[in-house]
Amino acid sequence: MTGRLMLLDTASLYFRAYFGVPDSVRAPDGTPVNAVRGLLDFIDRLVKDHRPDRLVACMDADWRPQWRVDLIPSYKAHRVAEEHESGPDAEEVPDTLAPQVPVIEDVLDAVGIARVGVAGYEADDVIGTFTARADGPVDIVTGDRDLYQLVDDRRGIRVLYPLKGVGTLQLTDEAVLREKYGVGGPGYADLALLRGDPSDGLPGVPGVGEKTAAKLLAEFGDLAGIIAAVDDPKAKLTPTQRKRLTEAAPYLAVAPKVVRVAGDVPLPDVDTALPHAPRDPAGLDALAARWGLGGSLHRLLTTLAQ
């Protein structure tokens, strides 16, 4: 897997497209296709601006894996729309977005863009595993800061974080992380689990916010160093910090596995090369007509052909 690899956190991007493109963008039958067309426009711009050699649309086959919930039951619990005894729980998704997701999948497949989701894992884990296996530079496109943990200057791994659409991206390397958070890539996962994240249902350590977490990591190096300091009476911890970290010990024992992305997902064997022509031209023509994909699809295909 050589050459520049671009990994898309696909759900993150189509959510942004859905909320960024008016729902007046509709198929001939009146069905909203704003997320579909917005995502195609995003991919077109990303390929134009960054010229990856390989591209993978990484998917959430399971947006809330049970193995994470078993460790921290509150993990993403507030986003559950419907519980399922067999298979993943249903995530709360806007009514007019949910029907667009299968269309997105069909269009990506017909274009020939590799699309990978693995049962029991989130897209973050798929991204983490592709990144771990890559021999060349990697651009991770996501609106989820959790993936900052993968940033690694030495290996050429950076996160392209959309600030406005995908035309304005924060090119996140270790210098950006250290300036904003005081940590490098691996340190970001420790910072995140100490601080907590209400959007993911992660409680964090009560009383330890982002600044305190950064100071603790600067002082003790990493989470293991902080935990060791709790048991060291000579360590420079305030009594309050020592008490809070001691009380949070059960959480700190399991949080790393929940917060850190997996790097050992059993990925399928897929062709990740950037396609220069549609894989299924007839199928793509039918999808374009059915959903009124118009200029968005035409622009993407033109860019890929170049």
Tab-separated table of C-alpha atoms in Angstrom:
chain	number	residue	atom	x	y	z
A	1	MET	CA	0.000	0.000	0.000
A	2	THR	CA	2.365	2.701	-1.272
A	3	GLY	CA	1.614	6.225	-2.537
A	4	ARG	CA	-0.556	8.790	-0.755
A	5	LEU	CA	-3.608	7.175	0.832
A	6	MET	CA	-6.698	9.227	1.633
A	7	LEU	CA	-9.130	7.790	4.180
A	8	LEU	CA	-12.614	9.278	4.451
A	9	ASP	CA	-14.582	9.189	7.681
A	10	THR	CA	-17.612	8.870	5.443
A	11	ALA	CA	-20.423	9.343	7.979
A	12	SER	CA	-18.718	12.439	9.380
A	13	LEU	CA	-18.581	13.897	5.867
A	14	TYR	CA	-22.116	13.035	4.756
A	15	PHE	CA	-23.514	14.457	8.002
A	16	ARG	CA	-21.661	17.689	7.209
A	17	ALA	CA	-22.944	17.597	3.644
A	18	TYR	CA	-26.510	17.035	4.869
A	19	PHE	CA	-26.434	20.054	7.160
A	20	GLY	CA	-24.377	22.182	4.761
A	21	VAL	CA	-26.376	21.677	1.553
A	22	PRO	CA	-30.035	22.843	1.442
A	23	ASP	CA	-32.630	20.067	1.443
A	24	SER	CA	-34.155	21.771	-1.568
A	25	VAL	CA	-31.568	19.746	-3.528
A	26	ARG	CA	-33.819	16.865	-4.544
A	27	ALA	CA	-34.188	13.940	-6.934
A	28	PRO	CA	-36.729	14.121	-9.791
A	29	ASP	CA	-39.342	12.478	-7.541
A	30	GLY	CA	-38.794	15.090	-4.812
A	31	THR	CA	-36.632	12.946	-2.487
A	32	PRO	CA	-33.881	14.992	-0.784
A	33	VAL	CA	-30.395	14.117	-2.080
A	34	ASN	CA	-28.467	16.952	-0.432
A	35	ALA	CA	-26.176	14.568	1.493
A	36	VAL	CA	-25.497	12.484	-1.632
A	37	ARG	CA	-24.637	15.410	-3.855
A	38	GLY	CA	-22.803	17.233	-1.081
A	39	LEU	CA	-20.587	14.215	-0.417
A	40	LEU	CA	-19.801	13.827	-4.139
A	41	ASP	CA	-18.806	17.503	-4.225
A	42	PHE	CA	-16.637	16.978	-1.124
A	43	ILE	CA	-14.820	14.034	-2.696
A	44	ASP	CA	-14.332	15.959	-5.937
A	45	ARG	CA	-12.730	18.862	-4.074
A	46	LEU	CA	-10.555	16.589	-1.944
A	47	VAL	CA	-9.204	14.705	-4.960
A	48	LYS	CA	-8.579	17.966	-6.859
A	49	ASP	CA	-6.796	19.644	-3.975
A	50	HIS	CA	-4.810	16.745	-2.514
A	51	ARG	CA	-4.330	14.248	-5.383
A	52	PRO	CA	-4.289	10.976	-3.442
A	53	ASP	CA	-3.076	7.825	-5.184
A	54	ARG	CA	-5.530	5.697	-3.219
A	55	LEU	CA	-8.871	6.460	-1.619
A	56	VAL	CA	-11.069	4.538	0.815
A	57	ALA	CA	-14.520	5.533	2.055
A	58	CYS	CA	-14.500	4.073	5.572
A	59	MET	CA	-17.910	3.162	6.967
A	60	ASP	CA	-19.510	2.496	10.360
A	61	ALA	CA	-20.580	-1.144	10.101
A	62	ASP	CA	-21.302	-0.780	13.826
A	63	TRP	CA	-21.437	2.798	15.122
A	64	ARG	CA	-21.595	1.637	18.781
A	65	PRO	CA	-19.715	-1.677	19.123
A	66	GLN	CA	-20.839	-3.867	21.991
A	67	TRP	CA	-17.258	-4.435	23.161
A	68	ARG	CA	-16.968	-0.697	23.826
A	69	VAL	CA	-20.387	-0.545	25.517
A	70	ASP	CA	-19.442	-3.491	27.765
A	71	LEU	CA	-16.510	-1.435	29.066
A	72	ILE	CA	-18.322	1.932	29.336
A	73	PRO	CA	-22.125	1.497	29.188
A	74	SER	CA	-22.702	5.226	28.627
A	75	TYR	CA	-20.718	5.122	25.376
A	76	LYS	CA	-22.882	6.930	22.774
A	77	ALA	CA	-25.978	5.841	24.739
A	78	HIS	CA	-27.714	9.205	24.232
A	79	ARG	CA	-27.618	8.689	20.452
A	80	VAL	CA	-29.510	5.378	20.448
A	81	ALA	CA	-32.809	5.696	18.600
A	82	GLU	CA	-33.845	2.055	18.914
A	83	GLU	CA	-32.278	-0.916	20.698
A	84	HIS	CA	-31.844	-4.196	18.797
A	85	GLU	CA	-31.226	-7.511	20.522
A	86	SER	CA	-29.462	-8.901	17.454
A	87	GLY	CA	-27.186	-6.548	15.570
A	88	PRO	CA	-26.213	-2.933	16.215
A	89	ASP	CA	-28.647	-0.521	17.846
A	90	ALA	CA	-30.175	2.060	15.507
A	91	GLU	CA	-28.533	5.479	15.688
A	92	GLU	CA	-30.605	8.644	15.828
A	93	VAL	CA	-30.336	10.060	12.298
A	94	PRO	CA	-32.463	12.815	10.683
A	95	ASP	CA	-35.447	11.338	8.840
A	96	THR	CA	-34.394	12.698	5.459
A	97	LEU	CA	-30.750	11.621	5.843
A	98	ALA	CA	-31.238	7.926	6.632
A	99	PRO	CA	-32.701	7.049	3.167
A	100	GLN	CA	-29.757	8.768	1.479
A	101	VAL	CA	-27.104	6.510	3.031
A	102	PRO	CA	-27.886	3.447	0.818
A	103	VAL	CA	-27.825	5.762	-2.211
A	104	ILE	CA	-24.381	7.037	-1.185
A	105	GLU	CA	-23.161	3.448	-0.857
A	106	ASP	CA	-24.551	2.452	-4.272
A	107	VAL	CA	-23.013	5.482	-5.987
A	108	LEU	CA	-19.577	4.973	-4.414
A	109	ASP	CA	-19.637	1.321	-5.472
A	110	ALA	CA	-20.652	2.146	-9.048
A	111	VAL	CA	-17.965	4.850	-9.303
A	112	GLY	CA	-15.386	2.354	-8.059
A	113	ILE	CA	-14.294	4.089	-4.856
A	114	ALA	CA	-13.321	1.466	-2.288
A	115	ARG	CA	-15.878	1.344	0.520
A	116	VAL	CA	-14.959	-0.573	3.668
A	117	GLY	CA	-16.910	-1.296	6.823
A	118	VAL	CA	-16.242	-4.262	9.116
A	119	ALA	CA	-18.819	-5.879	11.397
A	120	GLY	CA	-18.241	-5.007	15.047
A	121	TYR	CA	-16.150	-1.924	14.314
A	122	GLU	CA	-16.564	1.779	13.729
A	123	ALA	CA	-15.154	3.679	10.764
A	124	ASP	CA	-12.495	5.070	13.141
A	125	ASP	CA	-11.195	1.536	13.669
A	126	VAL	CA	-11.113	0.853	9.929
A	127	ILE	CA	-9.181	4.105	9.482
A	128	GLY	CA	-6.815	3.156	12.305
A	129	THR	CA	-6.051	-0.199	10.726
A	130	PHE	CA	-5.501	1.152	7.213
A	131	THR	CA	-3.203	3.769	8.763
A	132	ALA	CA	-1.246	1.153	10.708
A	133	ARG	CA	-0.682	-0.873	7.535
A	134	ALA	CA	0.207	2.025	5.230
A	135	ASP	CA	3.723	2.280	3.847
A	136	GLY	CA	3.310	5.830	2.526
A	137	PRO	CA	1.752	9.095	3.709
A	138	VAL	CA	-1.878	9.131	4.872
A	139	ASP	CA	-4.463	11.909	4.803
A	140	ILE	CA	-7.423	11.231	7.130
A	141	VAL	CA	-10.443	13.399	6.318
A	142	THR	CA	-12.771	13.714	9.292
A	143	GLY	CA	-14.750	16.158	11.371
A	144	ASP	CA	-14.076	13.972	14.426
A	145	ARG	CA	-11.170	15.136	16.585
A	146	ASP	CA	-10.832	11.630	18.074
A	147	LEU	CA	-8.724	10.713	15.053
A	148	TYR	CA	-6.078	13.277	16.000
A	149	GLN	CA	-4.566	10.390	17.953
A	150	LEU	CA	-3.298	8.928	14.650
A	151	VAL	CA	-1.277	12.014	13.652
A	152	ASP	CA	2.389	11.082	13.184
A	153	ASP	CA	4.817	13.427	11.419
A	154	ARG	CA	7.468	10.749	11.113
A	155	ARG	CA	5.151	8.574	9.019
A	156	GLY	CA	3.465	11.443	7.166
A	157	ILE	CA	0.064	10.863	8.796
A	158	ARG	CA	-2.095	13.960	9.160
A	159	VAL	CA	-5.755	14.768	9.695
A	160	LEU	CA	-7.563	17.071	7.278
A	161	TYR	CA	-10.208	18.613	9.511
A	162	PRO	CA	-12.990	20.538	7.719
A	163	LEU	CA	-13.502	24.046	9.040
A	164	LYS	CA	-15.898	25.109	6.285
A	165	GLY	CA	-17.027	22.464	3.801
A	166	VAL	CA	-13.875	20.788	2.569
A	167	GLY	CA	-12.565	23.854	0.789
A	168	THR	CA	-11.153	25.141	4.074
A	169	LEU	CA	-9.318	22.389	5.934
A	170	GLN	CA	-7.126	22.452	9.003
A	171	LEU	CA	-4.065	20.404	8.026
A	172	THR	CA	-3.470	18.852	11.407
A	173	ASP	CA	0.078	17.720	12.133
A	174	GLU	CA	1.960	17.366	15.415
A	175	ALA	CA	2.836	21.075	15.521
A	176	VAL	CA	-0.865	22.001	15.362
A	177	LEU	CA	-1.721	19.507	18.108
A	178	ARG	CA	1.041	20.739	20.393
A	179	GLU	CA	0.018	24.354	19.876
A	180	LYS	CA	-3.692	23.682	20.514
A	181	TYR	CA	-3.556	20.894	23.095
A	182	GLY	CA	0.025	20.547	24.305
A	183	VAL	CA	0.254	16.915	23.163
A	184	GLY	CA	1.267	14.921	20.099
A	185	GLY	CA	-0.826	12.300	18.304
A	186	PRO	CA	-0.695	9.403	20.813
A	187	GLY	CA	-1.056	11.870	23.675
A	188	TYR	CA	-4.354	13.111	22.258
A	189	ALA	CA	-6.102	9.833	23.150
A	190	ASP	CA	-4.912	10.165	26.766
A	191	LEU	CA	-6.029	13.807	26.822
A	192	ALA	CA	-9.451	12.865	25.444
A	193	LEU	CA	-10.129	10.098	27.941
A	194	LEU	CA	-9.015	12.233	30.895
A	195	ARG	CA	-11.097	15.212	29.740
A	196	GLY	CA	-14.088	13.106	28.681
A	197	ASP	CA	-16.406	13.767	25.766
A	198	PRO	CA	-20.160	14.288	26.323
A	199	SER	CA	-20.831	13.802	22.590
A	200	ASP	CA	-19.558	10.214	22.910
A	201	GLY	CA	-20.885	9.586	26.422
A	202	LEU	CA	-17.391	9.427	27.923
A	203	PRO	CA	-17.473	10.738	31.508
A	204	GLY	CA	-13.776	11.534	31.844
A	205	VAL	CA	-12.234	12.214	35.249
A	206	PRO	CA	-14.519	14.584	37.196
A	207	GLY	CA	-12.837	17.940	37.690
A	208	VAL	CA	-10.167	17.297	35.057
A	209	GLY	CA	-10.740	19.485	32.028
A	210	GLU	CA	-8.632	19.907	28.926
A	211	LYS	CA	-6.063	22.268	30.462
A	212	THR	CA	-5.565	20.155	33.572
A	213	ALA	CA	-5.279	16.996	31.466
A	214	ALA	CA	-2.630	18.659	29.294
A	215	LYS	CA	-0.666	19.766	32.390
A	216	LEU	CA	-0.783	16.269	33.874
A	217	LEU	CA	0.448	14.755	30.614
A	218	ALA	CA	3.233	17.334	30.366
A	219	GLU	CA	4.308	16.487	33.907
A	220	PHE	CA	4.023	12.693	33.811
A	221	GLY	CA	4.352	11.845	30.101
A	222	ASP	CA	1.322	9.664	29.481
A	223	LEU	CA	-1.639	8.010	31.178
A	224	ALA	CA	0.524	5.237	32.620
A	225	GLY	CA	2.809	7.877	34.148
A	226	ILE	CA	-0.160	9.692	35.673
A	227	ILE	CA	-1.558	6.479	37.166
A	228	ALA	CA	1.879	5.628	38.595
A	229	ALA	CA	2.089	9.120	40.119
A	230	VAL	CA	-1.149	8.560	42.029
A	231	ASP	CA	0.595	5.832	44.038
A	232	ASP	CA	3.793	7.869	44.476
A	233	PRO	CA	3.538	10.182	47.510
A	234	LYS	CA	6.427	12.269	46.126
A	235	ALA	CA	4.681	12.955	42.805
A	236	LYS	CA	3.612	16.539	42.152
A	237	LEU	CA	-0.131	16.038	42.424
A	238	THR	CA	-2.443	18.194	44.496
A	239	PRO	CA	-4.492	16.329	47.102
A	240	THR	CA	-7.616	17.047	45.060
A	241	GLN	CA	-6.071	15.684	41.861
A	242	ARG	CA	-4.853	12.571	43.661
A	243	LYS	CA	-8.316	11.993	45.126
A	244	ARG	CA	-10.098	12.472	41.790
A	245	LEU	CA	-7.712	10.205	39.905
A	246	THR	CA	-7.943	7.536	42.625
A	247	GLU	CA	-11.742	7.584	42.510
A	248	ALA	CA	-11.643	7.388	38.708
A	249	ALA	CA	-9.360	4.329	38.688
A	250	PRO	CA	-12.083	1.892	37.439
A	251	TYR	CA	-12.844	4.237	34.521
A	252	LEU	CA	-9.163	4.787	33.710
A	253	ALA	CA	-8.619	1.016	33.608
A	254	VAL	CA	-11.060	0.543	30.711
A	255	ALA	CA	-11.172	3.912	28.960
A	256	PRO	CA	-8.012	3.437	26.854
A	257	LYS	CA	-9.493	0.486	24.976
A	258	VAL	CA	-12.676	2.466	24.307
A	259	VAL	CA	-11.018	5.726	23.249
A	260	ARG	CA	-8.064	4.410	21.256
A	261	VAL	CA	-8.936	3.285	17.763
A	262	ALA	CA	-8.316	-0.338	16.890
A	263	GLY	CA	-5.366	-1.097	14.642
A	264	ASP	CA	-6.055	-4.769	14.039
A	265	VAL	CA	-9.424	-4.837	12.246
A	266	PRO	CA	-9.721	-7.780	9.788
A	267	LEU	CA	-9.913	-5.683	6.630
A	268	PRO	CA	-11.248	-7.199	3.408
A	269	ASP	CA	-9.010	-7.381	0.368
A	270	VAL	CA	-10.032	-4.321	-1.670
A	271	ASP	CA	-8.563	-2.321	-4.522
A	272	THR	CA	-7.890	1.088	-2.999
A	273	ALA	CA	-6.475	2.684	-6.176
A	274	LEU	CA	-8.192	5.903	-7.175
A	275	PRO	CA	-10.509	4.947	-10.056
A	276	HIS	CA	-10.090	6.788	-13.364
A	277	ALA	CA	-13.308	5.451	-14.889
A	278	PRO	CA	-16.553	4.128	-13.337
A	279	ARG	CA	-16.559	0.503	-12.256
A	280	ASP	CA	-20.205	0.097	-13.348
A	281	PRO	CA	-21.010	2.741	-16.006
A	282	ALA	CA	-24.513	1.457	-16.757
A	283	GLY	CA	-25.411	1.171	-13.093
A	284	LEU	CA	-24.028	4.635	-12.450
A	285	ASP	CA	-26.058	6.120	-15.309
A	286	ALA	CA	-29.193	4.587	-13.827
A	287	LEU	CA	-28.388	5.969	-10.362
A	288	ALA	CA	-27.643	9.413	-11.816
A	289	ALA	CA	-30.995	9.494	-13.604
A	290	ARG	CA	-32.966	8.057	-10.665
A	291	TRP	CA	-31.525	10.453	-8.095
A	292	GLY	CA	-30.767	13.493	-10.247
A	293	LEU	CA	-27.062	13.569	-9.406
A	294	GLY	CA	-26.308	15.921	-12.296
A	295	GLY	CA	-23.333	18.222	-12.028
A	296	SER	CA	-22.032	16.764	-8.742
A	297	LEU	CA	-21.409	13.356	-10.278
A	298	HIS	CA	-20.180	14.791	-13.594
A	299	ARG	CA	-17.589	16.965	-11.837
A	300	LEU	CA	-16.298	14.038	-9.780
A	301	LEU	CA	-15.991	11.741	-12.798
A	302	THR	CA	-14.169	14.472	-14.733
A	303	THR	CA	-11.712	14.954	-11.875
A	304	LEU	CA	-11.109	11.210	-11.541
A	305	ALA	CA	-10.502	10.875	-15.279
A	306	GLN	CA	-7.702	13.441	-15.046
